[in-house]
mmCIF file of C-alpha atoms in Angstrom:
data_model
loop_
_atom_site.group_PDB
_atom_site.id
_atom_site.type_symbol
_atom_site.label_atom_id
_atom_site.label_comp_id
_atom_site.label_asym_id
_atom_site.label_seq_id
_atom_site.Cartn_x
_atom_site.Cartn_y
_atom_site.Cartn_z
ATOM 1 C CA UNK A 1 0.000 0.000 0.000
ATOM 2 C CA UNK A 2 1.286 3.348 -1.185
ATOM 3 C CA UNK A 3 2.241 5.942 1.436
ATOM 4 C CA UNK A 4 1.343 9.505 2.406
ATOM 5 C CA UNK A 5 3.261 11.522 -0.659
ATOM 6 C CA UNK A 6 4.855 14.857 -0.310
ATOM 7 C CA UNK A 7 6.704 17.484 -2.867
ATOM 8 C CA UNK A 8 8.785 18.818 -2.520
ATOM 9 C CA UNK A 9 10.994 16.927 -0.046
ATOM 10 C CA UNK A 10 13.410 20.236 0.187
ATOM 11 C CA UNK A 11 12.848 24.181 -0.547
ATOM 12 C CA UNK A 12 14.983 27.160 0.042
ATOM 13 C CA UNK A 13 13.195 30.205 -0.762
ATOM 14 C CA UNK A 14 13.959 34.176 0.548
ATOM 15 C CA UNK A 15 11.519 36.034 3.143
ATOM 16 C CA UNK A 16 8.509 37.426 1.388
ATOM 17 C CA UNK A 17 8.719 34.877 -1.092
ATOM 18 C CA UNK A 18 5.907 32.339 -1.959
ATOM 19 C CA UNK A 19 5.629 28.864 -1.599
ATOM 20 C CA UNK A 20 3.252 25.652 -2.272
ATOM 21 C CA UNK A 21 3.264 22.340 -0.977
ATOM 22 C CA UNK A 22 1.399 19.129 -2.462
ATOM 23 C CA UNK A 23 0.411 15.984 -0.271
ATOM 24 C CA UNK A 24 -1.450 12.986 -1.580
ATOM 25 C CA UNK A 25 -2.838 11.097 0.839
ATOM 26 C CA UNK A 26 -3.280 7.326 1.475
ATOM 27 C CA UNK A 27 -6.395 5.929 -1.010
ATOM 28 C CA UNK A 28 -9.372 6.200 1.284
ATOM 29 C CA UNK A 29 -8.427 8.268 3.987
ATOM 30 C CA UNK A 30 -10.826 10.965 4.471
ATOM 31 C CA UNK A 31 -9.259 12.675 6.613
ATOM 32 C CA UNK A 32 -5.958 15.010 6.069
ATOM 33 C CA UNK A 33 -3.691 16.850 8.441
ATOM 34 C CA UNK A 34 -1.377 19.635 8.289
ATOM 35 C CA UNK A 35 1.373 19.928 10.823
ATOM 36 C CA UNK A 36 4.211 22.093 11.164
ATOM 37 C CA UNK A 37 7.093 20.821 12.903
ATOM 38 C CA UNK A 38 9.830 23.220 14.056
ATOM 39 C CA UNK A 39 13.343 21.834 15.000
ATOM 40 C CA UNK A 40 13.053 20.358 18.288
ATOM 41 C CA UNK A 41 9.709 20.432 18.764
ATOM 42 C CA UNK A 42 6.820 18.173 18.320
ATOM 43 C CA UNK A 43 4.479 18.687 15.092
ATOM 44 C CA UNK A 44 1.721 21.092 15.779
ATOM 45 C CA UNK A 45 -1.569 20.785 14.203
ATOM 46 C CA UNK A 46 -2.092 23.661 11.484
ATOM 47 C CA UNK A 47 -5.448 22.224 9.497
ATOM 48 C CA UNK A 48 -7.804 19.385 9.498
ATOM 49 C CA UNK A 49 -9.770 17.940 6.097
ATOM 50 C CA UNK A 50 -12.676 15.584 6.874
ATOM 51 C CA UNK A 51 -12.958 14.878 2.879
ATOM 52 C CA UNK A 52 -13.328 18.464 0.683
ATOM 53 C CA UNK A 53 -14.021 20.762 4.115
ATOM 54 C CA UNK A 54 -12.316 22.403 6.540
ATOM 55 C CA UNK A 55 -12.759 20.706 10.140
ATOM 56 C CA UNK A 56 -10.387 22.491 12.478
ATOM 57 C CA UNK A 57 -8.049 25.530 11.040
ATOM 58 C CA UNK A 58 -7.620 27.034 14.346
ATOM 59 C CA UNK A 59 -4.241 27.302 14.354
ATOM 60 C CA UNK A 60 -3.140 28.342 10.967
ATOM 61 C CA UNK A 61 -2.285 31.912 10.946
ATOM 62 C CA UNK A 62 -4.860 33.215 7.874
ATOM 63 C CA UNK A 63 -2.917 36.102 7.027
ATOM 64 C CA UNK A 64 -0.516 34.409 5.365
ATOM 65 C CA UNK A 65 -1.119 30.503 5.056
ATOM 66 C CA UNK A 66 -4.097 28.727 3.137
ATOM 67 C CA UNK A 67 -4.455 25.276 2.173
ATOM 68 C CA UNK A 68 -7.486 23.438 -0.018
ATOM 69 C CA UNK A 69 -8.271 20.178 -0.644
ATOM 70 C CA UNK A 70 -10.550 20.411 -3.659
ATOM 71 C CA UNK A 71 -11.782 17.372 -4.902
ATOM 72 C CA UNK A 72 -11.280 15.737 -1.376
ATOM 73 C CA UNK A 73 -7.858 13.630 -2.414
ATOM 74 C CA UNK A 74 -4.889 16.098 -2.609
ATOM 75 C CA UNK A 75 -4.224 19.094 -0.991
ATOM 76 C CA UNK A 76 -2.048 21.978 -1.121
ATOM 77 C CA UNK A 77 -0.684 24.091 1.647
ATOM 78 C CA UNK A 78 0.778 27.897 0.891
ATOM 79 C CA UNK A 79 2.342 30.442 2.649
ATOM 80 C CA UNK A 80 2.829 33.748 1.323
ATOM 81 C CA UNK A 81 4.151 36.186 2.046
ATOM 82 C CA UNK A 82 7.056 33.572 4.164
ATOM 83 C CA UNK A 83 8.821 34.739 6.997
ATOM 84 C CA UNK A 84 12.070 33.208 8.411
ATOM 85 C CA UNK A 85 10.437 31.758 11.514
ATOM 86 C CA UNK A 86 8.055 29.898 8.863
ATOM 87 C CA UNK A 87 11.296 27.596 8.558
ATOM 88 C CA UNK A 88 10.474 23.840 9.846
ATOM 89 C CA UNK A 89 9.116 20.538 8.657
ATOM 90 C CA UNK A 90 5.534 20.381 6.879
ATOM 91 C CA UNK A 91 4.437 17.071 7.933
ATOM 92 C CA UNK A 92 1.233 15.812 5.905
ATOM 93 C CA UNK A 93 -0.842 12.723 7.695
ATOM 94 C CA UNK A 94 -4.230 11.298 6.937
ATOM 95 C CA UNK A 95 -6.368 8.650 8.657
ATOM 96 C CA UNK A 96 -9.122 6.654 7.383
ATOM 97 C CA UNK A 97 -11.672 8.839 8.473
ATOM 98 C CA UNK A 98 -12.168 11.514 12.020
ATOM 99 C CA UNK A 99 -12.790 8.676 14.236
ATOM 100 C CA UNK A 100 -10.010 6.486 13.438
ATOM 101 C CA UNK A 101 -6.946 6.545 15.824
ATOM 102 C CA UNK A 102 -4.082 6.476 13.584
ATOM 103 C CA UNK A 103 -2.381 8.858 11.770
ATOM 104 C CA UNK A 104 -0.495 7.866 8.844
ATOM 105 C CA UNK A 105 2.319 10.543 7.940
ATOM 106 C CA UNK A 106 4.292 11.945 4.648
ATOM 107 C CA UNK A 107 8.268 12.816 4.821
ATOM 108 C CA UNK A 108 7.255 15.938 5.108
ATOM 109 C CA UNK A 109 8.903 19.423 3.395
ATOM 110 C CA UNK A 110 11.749 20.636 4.622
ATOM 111 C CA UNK A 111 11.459 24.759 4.441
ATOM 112 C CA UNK A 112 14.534 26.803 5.293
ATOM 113 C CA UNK A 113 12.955 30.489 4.516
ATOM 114 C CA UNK A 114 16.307 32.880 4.799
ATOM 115 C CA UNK B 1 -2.972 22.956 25.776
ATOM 116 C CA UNK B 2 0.508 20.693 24.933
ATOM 117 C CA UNK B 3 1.598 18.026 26.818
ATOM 118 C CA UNK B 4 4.465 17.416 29.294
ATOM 119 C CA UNK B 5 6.830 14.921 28.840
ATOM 120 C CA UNK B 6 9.735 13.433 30.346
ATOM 121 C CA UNK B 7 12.406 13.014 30.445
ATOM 122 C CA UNK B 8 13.621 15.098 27.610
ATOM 123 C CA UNK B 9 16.448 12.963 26.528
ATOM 124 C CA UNK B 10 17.815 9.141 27.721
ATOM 125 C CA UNK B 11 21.115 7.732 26.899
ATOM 126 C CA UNK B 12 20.628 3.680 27.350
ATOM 127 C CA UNK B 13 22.900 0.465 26.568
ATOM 128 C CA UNK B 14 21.218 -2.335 24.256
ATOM 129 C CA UNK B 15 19.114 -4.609 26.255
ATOM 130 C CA UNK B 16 18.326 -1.757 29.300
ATOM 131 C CA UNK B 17 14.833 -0.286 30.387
ATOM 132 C CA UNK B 18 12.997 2.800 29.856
ATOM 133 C CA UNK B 19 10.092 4.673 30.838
ATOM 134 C CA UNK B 20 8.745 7.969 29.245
ATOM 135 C CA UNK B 21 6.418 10.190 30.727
ATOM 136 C CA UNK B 22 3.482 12.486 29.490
ATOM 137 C CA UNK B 23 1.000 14.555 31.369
ATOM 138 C CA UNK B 24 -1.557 16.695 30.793
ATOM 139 C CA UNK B 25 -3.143 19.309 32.585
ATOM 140 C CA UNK B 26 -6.294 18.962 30.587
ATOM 141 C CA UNK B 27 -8.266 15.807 31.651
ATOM 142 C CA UNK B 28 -7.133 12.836 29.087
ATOM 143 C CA UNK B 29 -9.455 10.942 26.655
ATOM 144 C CA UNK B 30 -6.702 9.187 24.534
ATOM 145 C CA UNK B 31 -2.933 9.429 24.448
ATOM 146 C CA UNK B 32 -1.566 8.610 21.231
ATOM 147 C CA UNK B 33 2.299 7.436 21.225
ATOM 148 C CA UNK B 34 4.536 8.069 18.135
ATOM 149 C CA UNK B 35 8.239 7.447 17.188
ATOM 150 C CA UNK B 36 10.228 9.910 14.902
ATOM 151 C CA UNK B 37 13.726 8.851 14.156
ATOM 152 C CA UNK B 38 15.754 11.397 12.280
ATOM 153 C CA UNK B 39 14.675 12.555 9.108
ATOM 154 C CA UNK B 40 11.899 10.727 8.608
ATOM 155 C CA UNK B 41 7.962 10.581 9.593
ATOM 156 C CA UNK B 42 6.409 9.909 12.765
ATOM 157 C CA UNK B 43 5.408 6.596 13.368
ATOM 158 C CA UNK B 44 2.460 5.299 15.178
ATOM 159 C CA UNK B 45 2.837 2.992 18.168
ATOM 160 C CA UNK B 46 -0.443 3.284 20.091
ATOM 161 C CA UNK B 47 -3.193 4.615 21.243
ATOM 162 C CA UNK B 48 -4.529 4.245 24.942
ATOM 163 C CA UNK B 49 -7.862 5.223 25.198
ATOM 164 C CA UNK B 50 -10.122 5.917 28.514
ATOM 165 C CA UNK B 51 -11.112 3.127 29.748
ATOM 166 C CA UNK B 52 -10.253 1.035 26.691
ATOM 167 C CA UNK B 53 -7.458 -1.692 25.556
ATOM 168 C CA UNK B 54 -4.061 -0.519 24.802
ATOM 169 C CA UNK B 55 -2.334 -1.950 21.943
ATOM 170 C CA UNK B 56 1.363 -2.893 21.958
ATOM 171 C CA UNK B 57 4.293 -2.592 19.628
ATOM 172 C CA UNK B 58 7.314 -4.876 19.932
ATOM 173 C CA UNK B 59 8.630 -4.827 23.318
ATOM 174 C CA UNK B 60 6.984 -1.246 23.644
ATOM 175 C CA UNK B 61 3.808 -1.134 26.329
ATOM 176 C CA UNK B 62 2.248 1.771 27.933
ATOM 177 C CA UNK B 63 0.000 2.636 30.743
ATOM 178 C CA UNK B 64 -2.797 5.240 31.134
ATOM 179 C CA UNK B 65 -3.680 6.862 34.494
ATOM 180 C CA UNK B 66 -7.220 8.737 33.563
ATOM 181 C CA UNK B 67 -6.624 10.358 37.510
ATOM 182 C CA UNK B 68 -3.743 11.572 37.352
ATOM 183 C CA UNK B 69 -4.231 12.417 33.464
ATOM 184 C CA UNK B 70 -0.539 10.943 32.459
ATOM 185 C CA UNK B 71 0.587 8.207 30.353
ATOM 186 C CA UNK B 72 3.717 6.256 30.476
ATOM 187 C CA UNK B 73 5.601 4.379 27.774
ATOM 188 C CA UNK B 74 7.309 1.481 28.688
ATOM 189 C CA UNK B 75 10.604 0.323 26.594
ATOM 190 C CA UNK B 76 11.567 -3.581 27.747
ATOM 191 C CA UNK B 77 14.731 -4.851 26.481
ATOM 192 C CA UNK B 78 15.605 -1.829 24.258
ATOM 193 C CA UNK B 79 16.978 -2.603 21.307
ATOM 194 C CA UNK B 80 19.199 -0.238 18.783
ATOM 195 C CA UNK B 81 16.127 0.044 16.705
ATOM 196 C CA UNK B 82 14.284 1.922 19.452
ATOM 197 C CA UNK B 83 16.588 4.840 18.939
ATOM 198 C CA UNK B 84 14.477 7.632 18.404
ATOM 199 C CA UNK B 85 12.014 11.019 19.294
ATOM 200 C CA UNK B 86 9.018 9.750 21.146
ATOM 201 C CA UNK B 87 6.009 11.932 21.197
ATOM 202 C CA UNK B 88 2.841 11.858 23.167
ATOM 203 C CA UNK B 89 -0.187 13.516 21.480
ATOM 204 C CA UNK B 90 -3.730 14.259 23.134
ATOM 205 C CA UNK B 91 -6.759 14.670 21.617
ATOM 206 C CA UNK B 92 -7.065 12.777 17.839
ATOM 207 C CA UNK B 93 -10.777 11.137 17.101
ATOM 208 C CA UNK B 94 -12.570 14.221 15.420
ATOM 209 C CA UNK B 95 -9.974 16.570 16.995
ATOM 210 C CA UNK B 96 -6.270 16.719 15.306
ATOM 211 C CA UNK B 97 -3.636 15.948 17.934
ATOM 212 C CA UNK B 98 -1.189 18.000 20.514
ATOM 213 C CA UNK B 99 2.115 16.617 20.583
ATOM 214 C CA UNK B 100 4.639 17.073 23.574
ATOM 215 C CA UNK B 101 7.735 18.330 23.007
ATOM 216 C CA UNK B 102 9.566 14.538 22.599
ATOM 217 C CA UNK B 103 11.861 12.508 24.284
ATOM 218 C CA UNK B 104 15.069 11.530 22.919
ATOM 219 C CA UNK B 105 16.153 8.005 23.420
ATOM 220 C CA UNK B 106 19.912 6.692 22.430
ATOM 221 C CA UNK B 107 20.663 3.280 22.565
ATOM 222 C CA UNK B 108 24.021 2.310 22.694
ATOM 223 C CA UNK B 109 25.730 -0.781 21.953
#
């Protein structure tokens, strides 16, 4: 069975720059996750997908990051404009659906925003 | 709120014990347990849920304490492959989850 996919693995990019990242989750899973992870630290939860909507964005500071999942399979996270403490891992996980326990995760992006 | 654990990091020899520690000051409905060695993804290990089974991995076992809202993770016989970050996270179901800030485990030969 095929993973959680991420692209890029790696991106460099100056502050007030743009960036996108793609995940494509497990074939199934209704649910998809967001995380940031910041060196040392554990993942924190940015955005939740229960299929095409938006269950829990809480955390994800609007101003400059938005993420979609269109047609309820991939979904894209962006931040614009970055800034350098916008450097860290973006983890993407999925799980079958809200109610199931585990969490399946991607390789995540690496972002180093200088 | 995040989770506590600890300790923050253990050095161990191959074949030793280890216990690792998570608390919450928020009362606990599941604790969710996850590996992350370098590099790579978190890995699921368990779940304990209130008043539910736990599920093992390996020589990995864990214990739940709804009253005192902490969790412990239980390493038996580590091995090199344990080497790792272990996170706790509360919350999951229809909520996403709150990881700790990890605990760093080094096995040495």
């Amino acid at each position: 069975e095929a993973g959680v996919a991420q692209s890029p693995r790696y991106k460099i990019i100056e502050k007030r720059q743009s960036v996108a990242f793609w995940c494509n989750p497990i074939s199934g899973h209704a649910t998809l996750y967001w995380y940031q992870q910041i060196l040392g630290q554990g993942p924190k939860l940015l955005i939740q997908f229960q299929n095409n909507g938006v269950v829990d964005d809480s955390q994800l500071p609007k101003d400059r990051f938005s993420a979609e999942r269109l047609k309820g399979v991939d979904s894209t996270l962006k931040i614009q404009p970055a800034k350098l403490e916008d450097s860290a891992v973006y983890l993407c996980a999925s799980s079958l659906d809200r109610t199931s326990n585990e969490q399946f995760f991607g390789p995540g992006t690496r972002l180093t925003v200088l | 709120q995040q989770p506590v654990q600890s300790p923050q990091a253990v050095i161990l020899r191959e074949g030793e014990d280890a216990v690792i520690n998570c608390s919450s000051s928020k009362a606990l409905y599941s604790v969710h347990w996850y590996r992350q060695k370098h590099g790579e993804a978190p890995v699921f290990l368990m779940i304990l849920l209130k008043g539910g089974e736990q599920k093992g991995h390996e020589k990995i076992s864990a214990s739940f304490n709804e009253k005192k809202q902490q969790s412990s993770l239980y390493l038996t016989a580590s091995q090199l492959s344990y080497s790792g970050t272990y996170f706790c996270g509360t919350g999951g179901g229809a909520d996403g989850l709150t990881f700790g800030k990890g605990t760093h485990l080094i096995i040495q030969p």
